[in-house]
Coordinates of C-alpha atoms and ligand atoms in Angstrom, one line a residue:
X265 CA -38.5 9.1 0.5
X266 CA -35.4 10.4 2.3
X267 CA -33.1 12.9 0.6
X268 CA -29.7 12.7 2.2
X269 CA -27.0 15.2 1.5
X270 CA -23.6 13.7 1.9
X271 CA -20.6 16.0 1.9
X272 CA -17.1 14.7 1.0
X273 CA -18.8 11.9 -0.9
X274 CA -16.0 11.7 -3.5
X275 CA -13.5 10.9 -0.7
X276 CA -12.6 7.6 0.8
X277 CA -15.2 7.0 3.4
X278 CA -17.9 9.3 2.0
X279 CA -17.9 7.4 -1.3
X280 CA -18.2 4.1 0.5
X281 CA -21.2 5.5 2.4
X282 CA -22.9 6.7 -0.8
X283 CA -22.3 3.2 -2.3
X284 CA -23.8 1.6 0.7
X285 CA -26.9 3.8 0.7
X286 CA -27.5 3.3 -3.1
X287 CA -27.4 -0.5 -2.5
X288 CA -29.2 -0.8 0.8
X289 CA -31.6 2.2 0.8
X290 CA -32.5 2.2 -2.9
X291 CA -35.6 4.4 -2.1
X292 CA -33.3 7.3 -0.8
X293 CA -32.0 10.1 -2.9
X294 CA -28.3 10.7 -2.4
X295 CA -26.9 14.2 -3.0
X296 CA -23.1 14.4 -2.9
X297 CA -21.5 17.8 -2.3
X298 CA -17.7 17.7 -2.8
X299 CA -15.3 20.3 -4.0
X300 CA -12.9 17.6 -5.4
X301 CA -9.7 18.6 -3.6
X302 CA -6.4 16.8 -4.3
X303 CA -7.8 13.9 -2.1
X304 CA -10.7 13.2 -4.5
X305 CA -10.1 11.3 -7.7
X306 CA -13.1 11.9 -10.0
X307 CA -13.0 8.2 -11.1
X308 CA -14.0 7.3 -7.5
X309 CA -17.6 8.4 -8.2
X310 CA -17.8 7.3 -11.9
X311 CA -20.3 4.4 -11.3
X312 CA -22.5 6.4 -8.9
X313 CA -23.0 9.2 -11.5
X314 CA -25.0 6.7 -13.7
X315 CA -27.5 6.0 -10.8
X316 CA -30.7 8.0 -11.1
X317 CA -31.0 8.3 -7.3
X318 CA -27.6 10.1 -7.1
X319 CA -26.7 13.7 -7.8
X320 CA -23.3 15.4 -7.6
X321 CA -22.5 19.0 -6.9
X322 CA -18.9 20.1 -7.2
X323 CA -19.1 22.7 -4.4
X324 CA -17.0 23.8 -1.5
X325 CA -18.8 23.5 1.9
X326 CA -17.3 26.9 2.9
X327 CA -19.3 28.6 0.1
X328 CA -22.4 29.7 2.0
X329 CA -24.3 31.0 -1.0
X330 CA -23.7 27.9 -3.1
X331 CA -24.6 25.6 -0.1
X332 CA -27.8 27.5 0.6
X333 CA -28.8 27.2 -3.1
X334 CA -28.3 23.4 -3.0
X335 CA -30.5 23.2 0.1
X336 CA -33.2 25.2 -1.7
X337 CA -32.9 23.0 -4.7
X338 CA -32.6 19.5 -3.1
X339 CA -34.5 20.0 0.2
X340 CA -32.5 17.4 2.1
X341 CA -34.0 16.0 5.3
X342 CA -30.7 14.4 6.5
X343 CA -27.2 15.8 6.2
X344 CA -24.0 13.8 6.8
X345 CA -20.8 15.8 6.9
X346 CA -17.7 13.8 5.8
X347 CA -16.0 16.7 4.0
X348 CA -12.7 17.5 5.6
X349 CA -9.0 17.9 5.2
X350 CA -8.1 14.6 6.7
X351 CA -4.3 14.0 6.7
X352 CA -2.4 14.7 9.9
X353 CA 1.0 15.3 8.2
X354 CA -0.5 17.9 5.9
X355 CA -2.0 19.6 8.8
X356 CA 1.4 19.9 10.4
X357 CA 2.9 21.5 7.4
X358 CA 0.0 23.7 6.4
X359 CA -2.9 24.0 9.0
X360 CA -5.0 26.8 7.5
X361 CA -7.3 24.8 5.2
X362 CA -7.9 22.4 8.1
X363 CA -9.4 25.2 10.1
X364 CA -11.5 26.7 7.4
X365 CA -12.9 23.5 5.9
X366 CA -13.2 21.4 9.1
X367 CA -14.6 24.2 11.3
X368 CA -16.1 27.0 9.2
X369 CA -17.4 24.4 6.6
X370 CA -19.2 22.7 9.5
X371 CA -20.7 26.0 10.6
X372 CA -22.0 26.8 7.1
X373 CA -23.6 23.4 6.8
X374 CA -25.3 23.7 10.2
X375 CA -26.5 27.2 9.4
X376 CA -28.1 25.9 6.2
X377 CA -29.7 23.1 8.3
X378 CA -31.2 25.7 10.7
X379 CA -32.4 28.0 7.8
X380 CA -34.0 25.3 5.7
X381 CA -34.9 22.8 8.4
X382 CA -33.7 19.2 8.6
X383 CA -34.5 16.1 10.6
X384 CA -30.8 15.2 11.3
X385 CA -27.4 16.6 11.0
X386 CA -24.7 14.0 11.5
X387 CA -21.0 14.9 12.0
X388 CA -18.4 12.3 11.0
X389 CA -15.6 12.7 13.6
X390 CA -12.6 10.8 14.7
X391 CA -11.1 9.2 17.8
X392 CA -8.2 11.6 17.4
X393 CA -10.2 14.2 19.2
X394 CA -9.4 12.3 22.4
X395 CA -5.6 12.7 21.9
X396 CA -3.6 9.5 22.6
X397 CA -3.2 6.8 25.2
X398 CA 0.1 5.6 26.6
X399 CA 1.6 2.5 25.1
X400 CA 2.1 0.9 28.5
X401 CA -1.6 1.1 29.5
X402 CA -3.4 -1.4 27.3
X403 CA -6.3 -1.4 29.8
X404 CA -7.2 2.2 28.8
X405 CA -9.8 3.0 26.0
X406 CA -11.5 6.1 24.6
X407 CA -15.1 6.5 25.9
X408 CA -17.6 9.1 24.7
X409 CA -17.0 11.1 27.8
X410 CA -13.2 11.0 27.6
X411 CA -12.0 14.6 27.7
X412 CA -11.0 16.1 24.3
X413 CA -7.3 16.6 24.3
X414 CA -5.9 17.0 20.9
X415 CA -2.3 16.8 19.5
X416 CA -2.3 17.9 15.8
X417 CA -3.9 20.8 13.9
X418 CA -6.0 18.1 12.2
X419 CA -7.4 16.7 15.4
X420 CA -7.8 20.1 16.9
X421 CA -9.9 21.2 14.0
X422 CA -12.1 18.1 14.3
X423 CA -12.5 18.6 18.0
X424 CA -13.5 22.2 17.4
X425 CA -16.1 21.2 14.9
X426 CA -17.5 18.6 17.4
X427 CA -17.8 21.3 20.1
X428 CA -19.6 23.5 17.6
X429 CA -22.0 20.7 16.6
X430 CA -22.9 20.2 20.3
X431 CA -23.3 23.9 20.7
X432 CA -25.8 24.0 17.9
X433 CA -27.7 21.2 19.6
X434 CA -27.8 23.0 23.0
X435 CA -28.3 26.6 21.7
X436 CA -30.5 26.2 18.7
X437 CA -31.9 22.7 19.3
X438 CA -30.5 21.4 16.0
X439 CA -31.1 17.6 15.9
X440 CA -27.4 16.5 15.7
X441 CA -25.5 13.3 16.2
X442 CA -21.7 12.7 16.2
X443 CA -19.8 9.5 15.5
X444 CA -16.1 9.2 16.4
X445 CA -14.3 6.5 14.5
X446 CA -10.9 4.9 14.6
X447 CA -8.5 4.5 11.6
X448 CA -10.3 3.2 8.5
X449 CA -8.8 1.1 5.7
X450 CA -10.2 -0.3 2.5
X451 CA -10.5 0.5 -1.3
X452 CA -10.3 4.1 -2.6
X453 CA -8.2 5.5 0.3
X454 CA -5.8 8.2 -1.0
X455 CA -2.2 7.0 -0.9
X456 CA -1.0 9.6 1.6
X457 CA -2.3 7.3 4.4
X458 CA -0.3 4.4 5.7
X459 CA -2.0 1.4 4.2
X460 CA -2.5 2.4 0.5
X461 CA 0.9 4.1 0.4
X462 CA 2.7 1.1 1.7
X463 CA 0.8 -1.3 -0.7
X464 CA 1.9 0.9 -3.6
X465 CA 5.5 1.1 -2.4
X466 CA 5.8 -2.6 -1.6
X467 CA 4.3 -3.5 -5.0
X468 CA 6.9 -1.2 -6.7
X469 CA 9.9 -2.5 -4.6
X470 CA 10.3 1.0 -3.1
X471 CA 11.4 1.7 0.5
X472 CA 8.6 1.8 3.0
X473 CA 9.0 4.8 5.3
X474 CA 8.1 4.0 8.9
X475 CA 8.0 7.0 11.2
X476 CA 10.2 6.5 14.3
X477 CA 10.3 3.0 15.7
X478 CA 6.9 2.0 14.2
X479 CA 5.5 1.1 17.6
X480 CA 2.6 3.5 17.5
X481 CA -0.8 1.7 17.7
X482 CA -3.9 2.4 15.7
X483 CA -7.3 0.7 16.0
X484 CA -8.1 -0.4 12.4
X485 CA -11.7 -0.7 11.1
X486 CA -12.8 -1.8 7.6
X487 CA -14.4 1.2 5.9
X488 CA -17.7 -0.5 5.2
X489 CA -18.1 -1.3 8.9
X490 CA -17.7 2.4 9.7
X491 CA -20.3 3.3 7.1
X492 CA -22.8 0.8 8.5
X493 CA -22.1 2.3 11.9
X494 CA -23.0 5.8 10.6
X495 CA -26.2 4.5 9.1
X496 CA -27.1 2.8 12.4
X497 CA -26.6 6.2 14.2
X498 CA -28.9 7.9 11.7
X499 CA -31.6 5.3 12.1
X500 CA -31.3 4.3 15.8
X501 CA -29.1 6.9 17.5
X502 CA -30.4 9.5 20.0
X503 CA -30.2 13.2 19.1
X504 CA -27.5 15.1 20.9
X505 CA -25.4 12.0 21.5
X506 CA -21.9 11.0 20.5
X507 CA -21.1 7.4 19.5
X508 CA -17.6 5.8 19.3
X509 CA -17.1 3.4 16.5
X510 CA -14.1 1.0 16.5
X511 CA -13.4 -2.7 16.2
X512 CA -11.0 -3.6 19.0
X513 CA -8.4 -4.1 16.3
X514 CA -5.2 -2.6 17.6
X515 CA -2.0 -3.1 15.7
X516 CA 1.2 -1.2 15.6
X517 CA 2.6 0.3 12.4
X518 CA 5.4 -2.2 12.0
X519 CA 2.9 -5.0 12.2
X520 CA 0.8 -3.4 9.4
X521 CA 3.8 -2.8 7.2
X522 CA 5.3 -6.3 7.7
X523 CA 1.8 -7.8 7.0
X524 CA 1.6 -5.9 3.7
X525 CA 5.1 -7.1 2.7
X526 CA 4.3 -10.7 3.6
X527 CA 1.0 -10.6 1.6
X528 CA 2.9 -9.3 -1.4
X529 CA 5.9 -11.7 -0.9
X530 CA 8.3 -8.8 -0.5
X531 CA 11.3 -8.7 1.9
X532 CA 11.3 -6.8 5.2
X533 CA 14.5 -5.2 4.1
X534 CA 12.3 -2.7 2.2
X535 CA 11.4 -1.1 5.6
X536 CA 13.1 2.2 6.2
X537 CA 12.8 3.9 9.6
X538 CA 12.6 7.7 9.0
X539 CA 12.3 10.7 11.2
X540 CA 9.2 10.6 13.4
X541 CA 6.1 12.8 13.0
X542 CA 6.0 15.8 15.3
X543 CA 3.7 15.2 18.3
X544 CA 3.1 11.7 17.0
X545 CA 0.1 10.1 18.9
X546 CA 1.1 6.9 20.6
X547 CA -2.0 4.8 20.8
X548 CA -5.6 5.1 19.8
X549 CA -8.1 2.6 21.1
X550 CA -11.9 2.9 21.0
X551 CA -14.4 1.4 23.4
X552 CA -17.5 0.9 21.1
X553 CA -19.7 -0.5 23.8
X554 CA -22.3 2.3 23.6
X555 CA -22.8 1.8 19.8
X556 CA -23.0 -1.9 20.4
X557 CA -25.6 -1.7 23.1
X558 CA -27.8 1.2 21.8
X559 CA -27.5 0.6 18.0
X560 CA -26.8 -3.1 17.9
X561 CA -23.7 -2.2 15.8
X562 CA -20.7 -4.5 15.5
X563 CA -18.0 -4.6 12.9
X564 CA -18.5 -7.6 10.6
X565 CA -15.1 -7.7 8.8
X566 CA -12.2 -9.1 10.7
X567 CA -8.8 -7.6 10.1
X568 CA -7.6 -10.9 8.5
X569 CA -10.4 -10.7 5.8
X570 CA -10.3 -6.9 5.5
X571 CA -6.6 -6.5 4.8
X572 CA -6.7 -9.3 2.2
X573 CA -9.7 -7.7 0.4
X574 CA -8.0 -4.3 0.6
X575 CA -4.7 -5.5 -0.9
X576 CA -6.5 -7.5 -3.6
X577 CA -8.4 -4.4 -4.6
X578 CA -5.3 -2.2 -4.9
X579 CA -3.6 -4.9 -7.0
X580 CA -6.7 -5.4 -9.3
X581 CA -6.8 -3.7 -12.7
X582 CA -9.3 -1.2 -11.5
X583 CA -7.6 -0.5 -8.1
X584 CA -4.1 -0.3 -9.5
X585 CA -5.2 2.1 -12.3
X586 CA -6.9 4.3 -9.6
X587 CA -3.9 4.1 -7.3
X588 CA -1.4 5.0 -10.1
X589 CA -3.5 8.1 -10.9
X590 CA -3.6 9.2 -7.3
X591 CA 0.2 8.6 -6.9
X592 CA 0.8 10.9 -9.9
X593 CA -1.4 13.5 -8.3
X594 CA 0.5 13.1 -5.0
X595 CA 4.2 13.4 -6.1
X596 CA 4.7 17.0 -4.9
X597 CA 3.4 16.0 -1.4
X598 CA 5.6 12.9 -1.2
X599 CA 8.7 15.0 -1.9
X600 CA 7.6 17.7 0.6
X601 CA 6.8 15.3 3.4
X602 CA 9.6 12.8 3.1
X603 CA 12.6 14.7 1.8
X604 CA 13.6 15.9 5.3
X605 CA 12.9 12.7 7.1
X606 CA 15.9 10.7 5.9
Ligands
NAD987 P1 -10.6 12.0 2.4 O1 -9.5 13.0 2.6 O2 -10.4 10.8 1.7 O3 -11.9 12.7 1.7 C1 -12.3 14.0 2.1 C2 -13.3 14.5 1.0 O4 -13.7 15.8 1.3 C3 -12.6 14.6 -0.4 O5 -13.4 14.1 -1.4 C4 -12.5 16.1 -0.6 O6 -12.5 16.5 -2.0 C5 -13.6 16.6 0.2 N1 -13.4 18.0 0.7 C6 -12.4 18.5 1.3 N2 -12.5 19.8 1.6 C7 -13.7 20.2 1.1 C8 -14.5 21.4 1.1 N3 -14.0 22.5 1.6 N4 -15.7 21.3 0.5 C9 -16.2 20.2 0.0 N5 -15.5 19.0 -0.1 C10 -14.3 19.0 0.5 O7 -11.1 11.7 3.9 P2 -11.8 10.4 4.5 O8 -10.7 9.6 5.0 O9 -12.8 9.9 3.6 O10 -12.5 11.0 5.8 C11 -13.8 11.4 5.8 C12 -14.2 11.9 7.1 O11 -14.1 10.9 8.1 C13 -13.4 13.1 7.6 O12 -14.3 14.0 8.3 C14 -12.4 12.5 8.6 O13 -12.1 13.4 9.6 C15 -13.3 11.4 9.2 N6 -12.5 10.2 9.7 C16 -11.6 9.6 8.9 C17 -10.9 8.5 9.3 C18 -9.9 7.8 8.5 O14 -9.3 6.8 9.0 N7 -9.7 8.1 7.2 C19 -11.2 8.0 10.6 C20 -12.2 8.6 11.4 C21 -12.8 9.7 10.9
TYD988 P1 -2.1 7.7 8.8 O1 -2.5 6.8 7.8 O2 -1.5 9.1 8.4 O3 -3.3 8.0 9.9 P2 -3.3 8.8 11.3 O4 -2.1 9.6 11.4 O5 -4.6 9.6 11.2 O6 -3.4 7.7 12.3 O7 -0.9 7.1 9.7 C1 -1.2 5.9 10.4 C2 0.1 5.6 11.3 O8 1.2 5.3 10.4 C3 0.6 6.8 12.1 O9 1.1 6.3 13.3 C4 1.7 7.4 11.3 C5 2.3 6.2 10.6 N1 2.9 6.4 9.2 C6 4.2 6.0 8.9 O10 4.8 5.4 9.8 N2 4.7 6.3 7.7 C7 4.0 6.9 6.7 O11 4.5 7.1 5.6 C8 2.6 7.3 7.0 C9 1.8 8.1 6.0 C10 2.1 7.1 8.3

């Protein structure tokens, strides 16, 4: 029986990963370590808490003593680190927690792995570590050996963590893997990110704030496909390797926002162009050929299906109650981030 310690399992992607494991690897024990920051709504993990194969610790990954205790108690043989400060705009206004959680937190977890011994440490990373690609070069993609060249404090903290993970492989022989994924969308994403925020606003006939011209491109991947990719890396990936995960699903922000408005039968006059993000990355585009060839991984949810499923969930009784709670939790941030953009 595997015991897998998942950090950040009350967040958007970490929770989806725990759900996937409980369903598809029912013989595994899943231990979720999450400090429940503003980005975690406790209702996200309500169902999992009833599962006998699931255990939850409300713990900060920077708390070395507490993390070591959990390792002593649970003896995980696999660790997957999702826990992070994850929002670029917040990192621009207040970088410090990004550096401590995303870098020091990673160090603490890997030190625990060295001390207690594990079979695999997996770092969940992002395509943002590669910086951005120009809009007029659609022929260019991020490959695993594309140089790290970051723009925001968020992406810099993630790239720093990636380098630290590779250093622990080379220096201490820690059995690590890294996956770098493009933008995710799906249920339970905190409404500070583009898609859930725009669904909420469109549904409430509020203005939809598009940064700059809205021509920046992201490569969108349905969250479950990302989680299947991570599982494939754990089971088939080679130690010491990086795997890019993405679905060749490039769309610009205006396309996404217009698509949400049209699905909700709302007018495009709700779109409001606001001041751009500082250092705004232009285009992200992943080449997932290595994951495809070595792991047999391919996304299975098309954008057409995924966006409909996502909107349906946020409009459902369960999804809209969850979204309302998060929006209440997020008011202070919305004022802080958007007040000077008009
Ligand atoms: P999220 O913000 O929704 O969730 C992060 C979770 O980590 C939250 O539950 C939070 O409580 C927890 N957390 C934060 N600081 C912590 C700490 N110090 N100790 C313990 N728990 C802590 O983020 P997400 O979108 O689910 O992203 C998960 C991971 O995937 C991150 O590492 C992120 O960099 C990476 N990633 C995200 C995307 C995306 O599109 N969202 C794309 C690629 C990679
Ligand atoms: P976001 O969801 O924050 O993800 P990331 O910055 O990690 O890619 O943003 C996605 C894109 O949407 C990005 O180009 C910024 C843009 N955006 C807006 O135009 N308006 C908004 O209110 C938000 C949150 C994002």
